[in-house]
mmCIF file of C-alpha atoms and ligand atoms in Angstrom:
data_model
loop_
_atom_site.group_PDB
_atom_site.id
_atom_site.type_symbol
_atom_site.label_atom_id
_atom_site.label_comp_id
_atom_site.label_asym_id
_atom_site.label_seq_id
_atom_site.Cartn_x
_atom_site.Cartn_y
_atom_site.Cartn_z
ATOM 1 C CA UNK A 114 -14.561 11.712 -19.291
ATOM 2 C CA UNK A 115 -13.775 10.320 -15.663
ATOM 3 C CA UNK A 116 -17.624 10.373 -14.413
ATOM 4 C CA UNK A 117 -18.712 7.867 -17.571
ATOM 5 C CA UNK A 118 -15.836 5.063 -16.741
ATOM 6 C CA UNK A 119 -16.545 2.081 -15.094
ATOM 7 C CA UNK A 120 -14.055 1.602 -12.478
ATOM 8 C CA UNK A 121 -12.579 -1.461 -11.848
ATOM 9 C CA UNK A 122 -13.524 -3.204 -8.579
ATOM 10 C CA UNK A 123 -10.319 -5.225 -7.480
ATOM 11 C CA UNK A 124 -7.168 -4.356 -9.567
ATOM 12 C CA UNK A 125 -3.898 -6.020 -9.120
ATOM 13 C CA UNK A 126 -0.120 -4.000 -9.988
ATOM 14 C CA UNK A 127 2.946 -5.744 -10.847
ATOM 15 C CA UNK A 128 5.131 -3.213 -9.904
ATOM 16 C CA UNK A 129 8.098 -4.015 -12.326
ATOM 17 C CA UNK A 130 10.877 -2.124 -13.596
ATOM 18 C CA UNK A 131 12.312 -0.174 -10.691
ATOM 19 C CA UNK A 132 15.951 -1.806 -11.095
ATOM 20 C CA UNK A 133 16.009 -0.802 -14.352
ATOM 21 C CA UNK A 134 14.537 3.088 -13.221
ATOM 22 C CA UNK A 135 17.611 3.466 -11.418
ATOM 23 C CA UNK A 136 20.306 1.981 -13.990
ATOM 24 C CA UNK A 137 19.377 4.163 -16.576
ATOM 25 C CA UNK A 138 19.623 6.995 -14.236
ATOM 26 C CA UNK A 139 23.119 5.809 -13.377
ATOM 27 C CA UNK A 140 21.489 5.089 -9.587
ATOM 28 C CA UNK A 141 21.808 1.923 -7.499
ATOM 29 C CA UNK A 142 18.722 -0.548 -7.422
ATOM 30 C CA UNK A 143 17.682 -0.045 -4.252
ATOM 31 C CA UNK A 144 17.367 3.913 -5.615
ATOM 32 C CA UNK A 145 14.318 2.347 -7.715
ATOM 33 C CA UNK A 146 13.028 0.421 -5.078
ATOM 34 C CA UNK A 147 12.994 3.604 -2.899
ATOM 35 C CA UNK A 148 11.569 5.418 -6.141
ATOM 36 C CA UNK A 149 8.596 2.632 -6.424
ATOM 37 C CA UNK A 150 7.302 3.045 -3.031
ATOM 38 C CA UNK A 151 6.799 6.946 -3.509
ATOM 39 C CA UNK A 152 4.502 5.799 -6.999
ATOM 40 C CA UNK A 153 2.704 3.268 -4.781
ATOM 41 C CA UNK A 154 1.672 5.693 -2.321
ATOM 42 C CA UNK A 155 0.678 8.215 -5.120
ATOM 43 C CA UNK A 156 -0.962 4.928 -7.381
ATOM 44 C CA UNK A 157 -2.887 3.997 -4.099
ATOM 45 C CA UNK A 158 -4.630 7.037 -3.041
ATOM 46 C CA UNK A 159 -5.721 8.081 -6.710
ATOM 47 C CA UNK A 160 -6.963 4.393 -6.922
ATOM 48 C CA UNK A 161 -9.117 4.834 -3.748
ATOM 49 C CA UNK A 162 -10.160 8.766 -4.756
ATOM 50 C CA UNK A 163 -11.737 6.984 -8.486
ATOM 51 C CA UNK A 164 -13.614 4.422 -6.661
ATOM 52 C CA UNK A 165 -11.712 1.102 -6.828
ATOM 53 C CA UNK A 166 -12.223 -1.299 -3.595
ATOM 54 C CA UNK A 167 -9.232 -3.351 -3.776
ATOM 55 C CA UNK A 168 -5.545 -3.069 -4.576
ATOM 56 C CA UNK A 169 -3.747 -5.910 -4.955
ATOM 57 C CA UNK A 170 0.456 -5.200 -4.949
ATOM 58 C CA UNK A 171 3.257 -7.225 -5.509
ATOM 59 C CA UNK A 172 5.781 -6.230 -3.402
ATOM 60 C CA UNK A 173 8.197 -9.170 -2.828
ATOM 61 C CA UNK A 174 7.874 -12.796 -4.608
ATOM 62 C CA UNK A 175 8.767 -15.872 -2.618
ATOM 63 C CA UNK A 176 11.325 -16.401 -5.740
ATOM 64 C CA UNK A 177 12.753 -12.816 -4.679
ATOM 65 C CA UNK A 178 14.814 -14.395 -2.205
ATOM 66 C CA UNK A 179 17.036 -15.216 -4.964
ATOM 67 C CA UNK A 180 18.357 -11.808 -5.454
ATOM 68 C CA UNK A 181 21.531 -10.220 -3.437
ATOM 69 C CA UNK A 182 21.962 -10.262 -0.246
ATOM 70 C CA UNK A 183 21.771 -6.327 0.321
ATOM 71 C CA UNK A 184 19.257 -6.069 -2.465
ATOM 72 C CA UNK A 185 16.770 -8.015 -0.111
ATOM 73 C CA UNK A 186 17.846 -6.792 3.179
ATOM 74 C CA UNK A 187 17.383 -3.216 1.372
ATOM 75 C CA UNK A 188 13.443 -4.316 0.770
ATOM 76 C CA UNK A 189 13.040 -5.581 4.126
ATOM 77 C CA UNK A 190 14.535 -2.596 5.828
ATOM 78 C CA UNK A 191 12.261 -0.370 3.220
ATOM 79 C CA UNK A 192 9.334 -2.559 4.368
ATOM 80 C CA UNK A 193 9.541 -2.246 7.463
ATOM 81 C CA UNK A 194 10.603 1.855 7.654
ATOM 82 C CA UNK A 195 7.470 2.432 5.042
ATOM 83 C CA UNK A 196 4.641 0.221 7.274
ATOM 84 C CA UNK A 197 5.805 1.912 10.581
ATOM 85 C CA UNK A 198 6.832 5.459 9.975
ATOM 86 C CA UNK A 199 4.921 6.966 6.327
ATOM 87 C CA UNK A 200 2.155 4.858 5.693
ATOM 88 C CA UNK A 201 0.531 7.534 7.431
ATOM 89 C CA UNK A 202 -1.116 9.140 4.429
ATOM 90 C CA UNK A 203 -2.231 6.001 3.657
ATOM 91 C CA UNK A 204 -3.968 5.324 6.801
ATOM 92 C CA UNK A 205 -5.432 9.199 7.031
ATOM 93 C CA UNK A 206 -7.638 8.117 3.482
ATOM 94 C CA UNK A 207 -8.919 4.825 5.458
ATOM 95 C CA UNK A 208 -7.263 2.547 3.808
ATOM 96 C CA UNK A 209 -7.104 -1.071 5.179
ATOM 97 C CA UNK A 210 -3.847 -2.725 4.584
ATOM 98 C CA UNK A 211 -3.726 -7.013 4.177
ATOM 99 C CA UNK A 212 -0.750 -8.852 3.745
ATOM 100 C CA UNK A 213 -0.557 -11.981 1.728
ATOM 101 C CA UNK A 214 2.375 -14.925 1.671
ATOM 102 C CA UNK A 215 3.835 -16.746 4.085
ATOM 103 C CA UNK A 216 5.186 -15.495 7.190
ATOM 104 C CA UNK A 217 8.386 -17.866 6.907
ATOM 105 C CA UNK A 218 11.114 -16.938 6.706
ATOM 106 C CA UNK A 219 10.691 -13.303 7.084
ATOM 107 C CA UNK A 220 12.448 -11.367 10.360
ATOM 108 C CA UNK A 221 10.611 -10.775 13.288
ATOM 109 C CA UNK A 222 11.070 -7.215 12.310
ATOM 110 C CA UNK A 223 9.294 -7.299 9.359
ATOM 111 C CA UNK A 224 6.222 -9.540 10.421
ATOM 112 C CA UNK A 225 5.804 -7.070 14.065
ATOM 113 C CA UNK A 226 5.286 -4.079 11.171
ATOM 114 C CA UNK A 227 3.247 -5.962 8.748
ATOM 115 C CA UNK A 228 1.049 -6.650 11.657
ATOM 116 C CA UNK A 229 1.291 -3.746 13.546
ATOM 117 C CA UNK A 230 -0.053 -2.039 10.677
ATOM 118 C CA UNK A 231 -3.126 -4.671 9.854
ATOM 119 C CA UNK A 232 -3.915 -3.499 13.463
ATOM 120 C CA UNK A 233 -3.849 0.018 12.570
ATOM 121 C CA UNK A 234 -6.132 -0.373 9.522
ATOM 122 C CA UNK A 235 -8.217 -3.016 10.393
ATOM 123 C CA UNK A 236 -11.623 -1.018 10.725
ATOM 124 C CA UNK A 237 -10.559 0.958 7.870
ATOM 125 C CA UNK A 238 -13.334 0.680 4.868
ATOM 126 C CA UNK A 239 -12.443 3.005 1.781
ATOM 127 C CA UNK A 240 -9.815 0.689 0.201
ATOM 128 C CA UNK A 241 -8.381 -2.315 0.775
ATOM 129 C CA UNK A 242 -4.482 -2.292 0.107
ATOM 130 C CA UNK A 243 -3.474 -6.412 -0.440
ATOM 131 C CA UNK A 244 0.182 -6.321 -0.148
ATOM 132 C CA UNK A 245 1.418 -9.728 -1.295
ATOM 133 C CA UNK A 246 4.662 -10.279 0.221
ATOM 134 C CA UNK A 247 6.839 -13.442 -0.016
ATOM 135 C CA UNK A 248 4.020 -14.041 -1.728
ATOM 136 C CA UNK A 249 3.672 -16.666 -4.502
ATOM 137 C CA UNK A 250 0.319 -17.824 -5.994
ATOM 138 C CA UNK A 251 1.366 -21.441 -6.458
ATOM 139 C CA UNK A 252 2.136 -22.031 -3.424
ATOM 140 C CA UNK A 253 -1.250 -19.958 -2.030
ATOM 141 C CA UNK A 254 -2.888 -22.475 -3.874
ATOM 142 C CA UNK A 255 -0.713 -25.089 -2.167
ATOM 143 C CA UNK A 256 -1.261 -23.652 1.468
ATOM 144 C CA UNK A 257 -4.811 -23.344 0.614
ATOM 145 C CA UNK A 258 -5.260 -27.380 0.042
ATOM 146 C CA UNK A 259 -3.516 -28.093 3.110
ATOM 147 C CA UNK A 260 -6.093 -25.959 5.221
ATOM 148 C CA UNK A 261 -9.145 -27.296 3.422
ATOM 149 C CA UNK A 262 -7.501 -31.253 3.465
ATOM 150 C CA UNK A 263 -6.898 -30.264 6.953
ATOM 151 C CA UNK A 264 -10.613 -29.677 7.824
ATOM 152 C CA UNK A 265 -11.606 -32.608 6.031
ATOM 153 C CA UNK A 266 -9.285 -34.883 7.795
ATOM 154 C CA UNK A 267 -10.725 -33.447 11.406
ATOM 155 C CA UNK A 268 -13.617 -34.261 10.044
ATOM 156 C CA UNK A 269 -14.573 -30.232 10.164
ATOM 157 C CA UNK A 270 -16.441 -30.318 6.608
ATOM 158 C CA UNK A 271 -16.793 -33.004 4.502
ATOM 159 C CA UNK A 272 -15.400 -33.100 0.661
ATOM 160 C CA UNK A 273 -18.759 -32.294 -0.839
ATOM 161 C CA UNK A 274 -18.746 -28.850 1.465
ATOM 162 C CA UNK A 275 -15.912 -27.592 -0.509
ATOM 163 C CA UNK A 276 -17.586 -25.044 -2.629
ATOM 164 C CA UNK A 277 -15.489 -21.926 -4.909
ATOM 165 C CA UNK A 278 -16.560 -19.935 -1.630
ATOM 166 C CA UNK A 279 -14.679 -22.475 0.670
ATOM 167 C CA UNK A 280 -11.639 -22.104 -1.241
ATOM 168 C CA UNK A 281 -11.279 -18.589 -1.778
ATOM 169 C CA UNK A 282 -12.421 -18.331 2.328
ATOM 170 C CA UNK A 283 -8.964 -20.259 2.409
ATOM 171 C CA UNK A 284 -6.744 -18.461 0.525
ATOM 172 C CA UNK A 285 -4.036 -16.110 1.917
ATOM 173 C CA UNK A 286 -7.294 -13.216 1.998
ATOM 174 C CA UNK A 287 -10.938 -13.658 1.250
ATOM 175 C CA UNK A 288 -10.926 -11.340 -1.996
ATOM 176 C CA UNK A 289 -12.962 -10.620 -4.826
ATOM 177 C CA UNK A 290 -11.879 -11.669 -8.322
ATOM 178 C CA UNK A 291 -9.198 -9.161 -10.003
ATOM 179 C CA UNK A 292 -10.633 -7.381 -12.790
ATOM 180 C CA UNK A 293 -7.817 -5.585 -13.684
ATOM 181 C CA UNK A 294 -3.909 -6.433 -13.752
ATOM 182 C CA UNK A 295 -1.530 -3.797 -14.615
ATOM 183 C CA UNK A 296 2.365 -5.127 -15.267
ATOM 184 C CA UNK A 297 4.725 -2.313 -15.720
ATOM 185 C CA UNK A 298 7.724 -1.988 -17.546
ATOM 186 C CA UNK A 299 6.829 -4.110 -20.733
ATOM 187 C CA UNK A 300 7.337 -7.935 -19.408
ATOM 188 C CA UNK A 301 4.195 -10.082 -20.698
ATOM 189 C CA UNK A 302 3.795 -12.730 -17.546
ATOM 190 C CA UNK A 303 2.257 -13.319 -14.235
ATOM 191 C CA UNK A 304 4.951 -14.686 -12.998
ATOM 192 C CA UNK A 305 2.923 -16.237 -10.289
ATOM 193 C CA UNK A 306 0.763 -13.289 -9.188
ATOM 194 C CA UNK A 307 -2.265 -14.310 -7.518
ATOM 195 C CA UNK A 308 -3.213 -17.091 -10.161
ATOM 196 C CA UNK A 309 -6.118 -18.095 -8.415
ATOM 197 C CA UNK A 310 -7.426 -14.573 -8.735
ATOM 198 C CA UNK A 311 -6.899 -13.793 -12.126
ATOM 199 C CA UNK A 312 -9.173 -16.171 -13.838
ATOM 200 C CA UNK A 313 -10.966 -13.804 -15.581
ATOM 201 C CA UNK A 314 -8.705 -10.539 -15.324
ATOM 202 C CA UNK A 315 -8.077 -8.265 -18.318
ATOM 203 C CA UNK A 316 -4.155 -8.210 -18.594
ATOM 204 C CA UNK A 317 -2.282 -4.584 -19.143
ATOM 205 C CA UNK A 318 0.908 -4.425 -19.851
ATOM 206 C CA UNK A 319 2.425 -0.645 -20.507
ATOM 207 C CA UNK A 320 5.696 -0.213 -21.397
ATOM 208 C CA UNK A 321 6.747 2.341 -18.144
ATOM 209 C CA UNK A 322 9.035 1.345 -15.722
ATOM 210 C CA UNK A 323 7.153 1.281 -12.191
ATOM 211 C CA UNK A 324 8.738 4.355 -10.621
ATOM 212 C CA UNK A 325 7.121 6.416 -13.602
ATOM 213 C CA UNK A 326 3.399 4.614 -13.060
ATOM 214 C CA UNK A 327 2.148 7.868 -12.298
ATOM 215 C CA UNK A 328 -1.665 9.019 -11.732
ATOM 216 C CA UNK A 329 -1.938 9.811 -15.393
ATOM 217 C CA UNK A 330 -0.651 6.396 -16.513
ATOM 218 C CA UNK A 331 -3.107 5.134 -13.965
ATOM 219 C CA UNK A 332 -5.990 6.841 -15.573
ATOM 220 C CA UNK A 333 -4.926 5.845 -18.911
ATOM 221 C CA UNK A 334 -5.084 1.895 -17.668
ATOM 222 C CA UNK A 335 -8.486 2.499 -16.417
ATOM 223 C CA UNK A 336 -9.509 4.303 -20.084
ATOM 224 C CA UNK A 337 -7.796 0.812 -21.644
ATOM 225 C CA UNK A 338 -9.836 -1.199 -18.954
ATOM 226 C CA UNK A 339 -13.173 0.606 -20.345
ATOM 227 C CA UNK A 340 -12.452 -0.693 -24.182
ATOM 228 C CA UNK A 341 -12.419 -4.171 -22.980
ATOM 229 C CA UNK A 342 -15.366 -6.554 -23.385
ATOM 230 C CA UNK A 343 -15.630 -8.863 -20.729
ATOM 231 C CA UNK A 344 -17.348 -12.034 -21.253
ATOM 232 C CA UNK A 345 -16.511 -14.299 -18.473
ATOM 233 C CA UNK A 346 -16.481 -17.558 -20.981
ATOM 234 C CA UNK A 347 -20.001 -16.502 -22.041
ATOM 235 C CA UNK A 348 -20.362 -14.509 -25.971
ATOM 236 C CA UNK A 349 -21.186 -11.499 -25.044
HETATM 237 C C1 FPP B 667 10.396 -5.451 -9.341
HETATM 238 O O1 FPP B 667 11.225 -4.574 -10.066
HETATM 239 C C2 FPP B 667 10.141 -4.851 -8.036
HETATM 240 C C3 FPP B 667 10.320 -5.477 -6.847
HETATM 241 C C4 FPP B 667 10.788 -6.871 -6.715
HETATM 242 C C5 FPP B 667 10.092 -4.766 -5.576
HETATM 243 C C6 FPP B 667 8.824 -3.958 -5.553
HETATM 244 C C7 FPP B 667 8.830 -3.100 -4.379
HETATM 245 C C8 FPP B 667 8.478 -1.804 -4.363
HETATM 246 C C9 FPP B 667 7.916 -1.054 -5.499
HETATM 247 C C10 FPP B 667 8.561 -1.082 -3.098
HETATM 248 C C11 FPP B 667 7.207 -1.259 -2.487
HETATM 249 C C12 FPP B 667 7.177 -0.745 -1.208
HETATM 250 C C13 FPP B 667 6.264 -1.082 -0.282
HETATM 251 C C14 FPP B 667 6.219 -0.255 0.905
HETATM 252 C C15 FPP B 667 5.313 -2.207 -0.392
HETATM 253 P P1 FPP B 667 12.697 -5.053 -10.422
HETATM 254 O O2 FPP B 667 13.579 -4.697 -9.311
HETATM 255 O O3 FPP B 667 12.663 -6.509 -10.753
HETATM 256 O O4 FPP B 667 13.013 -4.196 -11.682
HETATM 257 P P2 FPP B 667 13.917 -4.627 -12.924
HETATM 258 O O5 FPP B 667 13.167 -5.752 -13.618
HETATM 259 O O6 FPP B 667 14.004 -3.388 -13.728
HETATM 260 O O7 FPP B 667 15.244 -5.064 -12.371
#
């Protein structure tokens, strides 16, 4: 069955549902947290062994800020242990890891890892890992106007250069169009996940909590992805 799918070039994971992972196992949060990055590492190398090019991840939303004090200094210090000491498997399958979001406010801690590993990956070509981080896609959108109204002032381009290529050359990463978004643990929204990117996206939304998005749920997504018809506006 796996040699006849069509395998989705850029696909994008909200990776909900490890808070309530943990509860129901009578664990703290930061358990499913823990928990979540195991799946991603097993959701991103069975990704790269099927075929697809990009991953795109949502690992912390500019709005997370709002959550506890130790439940964000838990992610940071989980960040920052996972890019520097066992992303190695990760790296070993050629994976090239991207960050998107702004920088600010995040520790100096966290941005010397994010960018220590971009350095470690960057001539990596199997798979590219997008890891949007105090990420919001809003705000991308915002950041990307200032760059482009930016050129334009300096006189750089003019406002009849700015072509779909110009603006997506200005976003947090130059990326291909997601074909594929995955939200675990039941929740219909984006909830600002790469907006721009998702035009034409097919949406999946499985009930499983993120820690239990193993490689046969994976496969299952891709089987759902292969029933859609995309027609990109068109009607057919
Ligand atoms: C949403 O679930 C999940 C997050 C805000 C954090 C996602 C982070 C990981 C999976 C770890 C990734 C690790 C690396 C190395 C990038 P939730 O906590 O909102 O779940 P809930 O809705 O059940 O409370």
């Amino acid at each position: 069955m796996k040699e006849n799918l069509v395998i989705p070039n850029h696909v994008g994971i909200i990776m909900d549902g490890n808070g309530r992972w943990a509860e129901r196992r009578g664990l703290s949060r930061s358990a499913g947290h823990k928990e979540g990055a195991e799946t991603l590492k097993k959701i991103c190398l069975y990704a790269e062994s099927l075929g697809v090019k990009y991953l795109s991840i949502y690992a912390f939303s500019t709005e997370n800020f709002k959550r506890s004090k130790a439940e964000v200094d838990f992610l940071m210090n989980l960040f920052i242990e996972k890019f520097t000491k066992e992303f190695q498997e990760i790296i070993d399958h050629d994976v090239k890891v991207v960050f998107s979001g702004r920088r600010s406010p995040l520790s100096k801690k966290v941005l010397d890892a994010m960018d220590q590993l971009t350095r470690r990956t960057e001539n990596n070509t199997s798979l590219v890992l997008n890891i949007c981080l105090n990420y919001g896609g809003q705000i991308e959108i915002l950041d990307m106007v200032k760059k482009i109204s930016e050129q334009v002032l300096n006189h750089k381009i003019s406002l009849d250069d700015i072509t779909l290529d110009i603006v997506s050359s200005h976003l947090y990463q130059d990326l291909p169009p997601l074909d594929f978004i995955i939200r675990t643990s039941g929740e219909l929204r984006l909830s600002n996940f790469m907006l721009y990117q998702a035009s034409y996206a097919e949406l999946y939304f499985p009930k499983t909590l993120f820690p239990d998005f193993l490689e046969n749920e994976f496969m299952e997504a891709i089987v759902e992805f292969n029933k859609r018809i995309r027609k990109f506006g068109g009607n057919v």
